[in-house]
Amino acid sequence: MAEELRRFVALEIASKAVRLVCGYTQDGLVYVLHALETSANALDAGQVVESDTLTAAIKSVINTASDNLGIRIRDVVLALPPMGLVFPKERASTNTIGLDNRIVQIDINNCLSQIKKVKIDDKYKIIDVIPINYVIENGNVLTEAPIGRTSSSLTVNACIYALDRKIVDGYVKVVESCGLKVRQTVVAPFASALYLQDCDQIKDNVSNYFLLNMGSEITTITQIANKSTIVQNGCFKFGGDVITSYISKKLNIPMKDAKMLKEKYGIDKEPSFKVNVYENYTIKDISLAIREAITPVIQSIKKQISQWSSNDSRYLPIVLTGGGSKLRGLKEILEKEFQVSIIDVRPYSFGARDKCYQNCLGLIKYADKYIQGDIQDDFSNTVITRTTNNKESSKRMRLVHEYDVNEDL
């Protein structure tokens, strides 16, 4: 059976870049129509500080994608950073409205609408409500939406994701100033975890893990349970730019040269012979500087995990993501420091296989799973059809504990 597939545009505003991915899902996998990023130094600790710079960058990627795909992009799914993330759990119940008591989407929507009205601290703004499970008559608990099941009542247990109102409003305002509608905001590590469910290194072997995302200025560590449920989250002011700056100061060289040496050699093993690779500096000099730069964040992550974890969970594998995690030798250093399995995942979606696109790819999967209705884009030259086999995947989510942590190095 051939069906027309829904296309979505995902947008992420990172510390030093704006990224866009246009794509769709089929059989649970994300396919990319277009992906690009442009530089934009417009954030400080996750908050928008240069709105004009950011507006120009967003318009640039939107216009480029529109021209290449022959579309008019009107709305986007927007990733938000998890700084200060809180995630309380709530439940809501309703009587089903169908004459034959068959559950329909509006019954689920009624429960979710109730949960969205839950009062939380005015400092926070609810950005998303994700169902954990569904309870129907006789106490039957289901992890997938029970559309079509017969029950006179329905209870939805869900997780509320909320962020600092100033951060949310700042991101949304600048996107809307570009003439776009924000179809949905999604916390970045949740989107990333959704995408990882279908990566070969994760899907059949790993359900619980720590997601380590190293960006240019911010590093986040998120404990994931049951494939996609956020259990804990912490943020650190550390990233690839901190490493570059440390190398520059340590070796007394320009930043651009420090960046080049970091990307070329990373934490490399010392060869059997001594050779200068930059002026009077050897590979060992560069590697030592990088090791010194990353030591504080490694120690802080260790401390954070030990505070969160039971004896069992502290030995969970760590999954690497984010542009900063491409650093040569990082995986080996983390294996030595944490004594756990380090999984270095590369996106499987052709057209966006750089790690920096993983959050956007997760947004595409999120949108197909959770966003209802049609997308308001005019695809004048692009028609996509694929043959589907109607396979269903089981996605289990459990209750989470409320936790809020911010730690600066």
CSV table of N, CA, C and O in Angstrom, one decimal, residues 21-24 29-35 195 346-354 357 361 386:
chain,number,residue,atom,x,y,z
A,21,VAL,N,16.8,20.4,9.6
A,21,VAL,CA,16.7,19.2,8.9
A,21,VAL,C,15.2,19.1,8.4
A,21,VAL,O,14.3,19.3,9.2
A,22,CYS,N,15.0,18.8,7.2
A,22,CYS,CA,13.7,18.6,6.6
A,22,CYS,C,13.6,17.1,6.3
A,22,CYS,O,14.5,16.6,5.6
A,23,GLY,N,12.6,16.4,6.8
A,23,GLY,CA,12.6,15.0,6.5
A,23,GLY,C,11.2,14.3,6.9
A,23,GLY,O,10.3,15.0,7.2
A,24,TYR,N,11.2,13.0,6.9
A,24,TYR,CA,10.0,12.3,7.3
A,24,TYR,C,10.4,10.9,7.8
A,24,TYR,O,11.6,10.6,7.8
A,29,LEU,N,12.0,4.8,10.8
A,29,LEU,CA,13.3,5.3,10.5
A,29,LEU,C,13.1,6.7,9.9
A,29,LEU,O,12.1,7.0,9.2
A,30,VAL,N,14.1,7.6,10.1
A,30,VAL,CA,14.1,9.0,9.7
A,30,VAL,C,14.8,9.1,8.3
A,30,VAL,O,16.0,8.6,8.2
A,31,TYR,N,14.2,9.7,7.4
A,31,TYR,CA,14.8,9.9,6.1
A,31,TYR,C,14.9,11.5,5.9
A,31,TYR,O,14.0,12.2,6.2
A,32,VAL,N,16.0,11.9,5.3
A,32,VAL,CA,16.4,13.3,5.2
A,32,VAL,C,16.2,13.8,3.8
A,32,VAL,O,16.7,13.2,2.8
A,33,LEU,N,15.4,14.9,3.6
A,33,LEU,CA,15.3,15.6,2.4
A,33,LEU,C,16.4,16.7,2.2
A,33,LEU,O,16.9,16.9,1.1
A,34,HIS,N,16.7,17.3,3.3
A,34,HIS,CA,17.6,18.4,3.3
A,34,HIS,C,18.1,18.7,4.7
A,34,HIS,O,17.4,18.6,5.7
A,35,ALA,N,19.4,19.0,4.8
A,35,ALA,CA,20.0,19.3,6.1
A,35,ALA,C,21.1,20.3,5.9
A,35,ALA,O,21.9,20.2,5.0
A,195,TYR,N,15.5,9.2,18.6
A,195,TYR,CA,16.2,8.8,17.4
A,195,TYR,C,17.1,7.6,17.7
A,195,TYR,O,17.2,6.7,16.8
A,346,ARG,N,26.9,7.3,15.5
A,346,ARG,CA,26.8,8.2,14.3
A,346,ARG,C,25.4,8.0,13.7
A,346,ARG,O,24.9,6.9,13.5
A,347,PRO,N,24.7,9.2,13.4
A,347,PRO,CA,23.4,9.1,12.8
A,347,PRO,C,23.4,8.2,11.6
A,347,PRO,O,24.3,8.2,10.8
A,348,TYR,N,22.3,7.4,11.5
A,348,TYR,CA,22.2,6.5,10.3
A,348,TYR,C,21.5,7.1,9.1
A,348,TYR,O,21.5,6.6,8.0
A,349,SER,N,20.9,8.3,9.3
A,349,SER,CA,20.2,8.9,8.2
A,349,SER,C,21.1,9.6,7.2
A,349,SER,O,21.7,10.6,7.5
A,350,PHE,N,21.1,9.1,6.0
A,350,PHE,CA,21.9,9.7,4.9
A,350,PHE,C,21.4,11.1,4.7
A,350,PHE,O,20.3,11.4,4.6
A,351,GLY,N,22.4,12.0,4.5
A,351,GLY,CA,22.1,13.4,4.3
A,351,GLY,C,22.3,14.2,5.5
A,351,GLY,O,22.3,15.4,5.5
A,352,ALA,N,22.4,13.5,6.7
A,352,ALA,CA,22.6,14.2,8.0
A,352,ALA,C,23.3,13.3,8.9
A,352,ALA,O,22.9,13.1,10.0
A,353,ARG,N,24.4,12.8,8.5
A,353,ARG,CA,25.1,11.8,9.3
A,353,ARG,C,26.2,12.4,10.2
A,353,ARG,O,26.8,11.6,11.0
A,354,ASP,N,26.3,13.7,10.3
A,354,ASP,CA,27.1,14.3,11.3
A,354,ASP,C,26.4,14.3,12.6
A,354,ASP,O,25.2,14.5,12.7
A,357,TYR,N,23.6,16.8,13.9
A,357,TYR,CA,22.2,16.8,13.5
A,357,TYR,C,21.3,15.9,14.3
A,357,TYR,O,20.1,15.8,14.0
A,361,LEU,N,17.2,15.3,13.9
A,361,LEU,CA,16.7,14.0,13.4
A,361,LEU,C,15.7,13.4,14.4
A,361,LEU,O,14.6,12.9,14.0
A,386,ARG,N,6.0,6.1,-0.3
A,386,ARG,CA,6.8,4.9,0.1
A,386,ARG,C,5.8,3.8,0.4
A,386,ARG,O,4.7,4.0,0.8
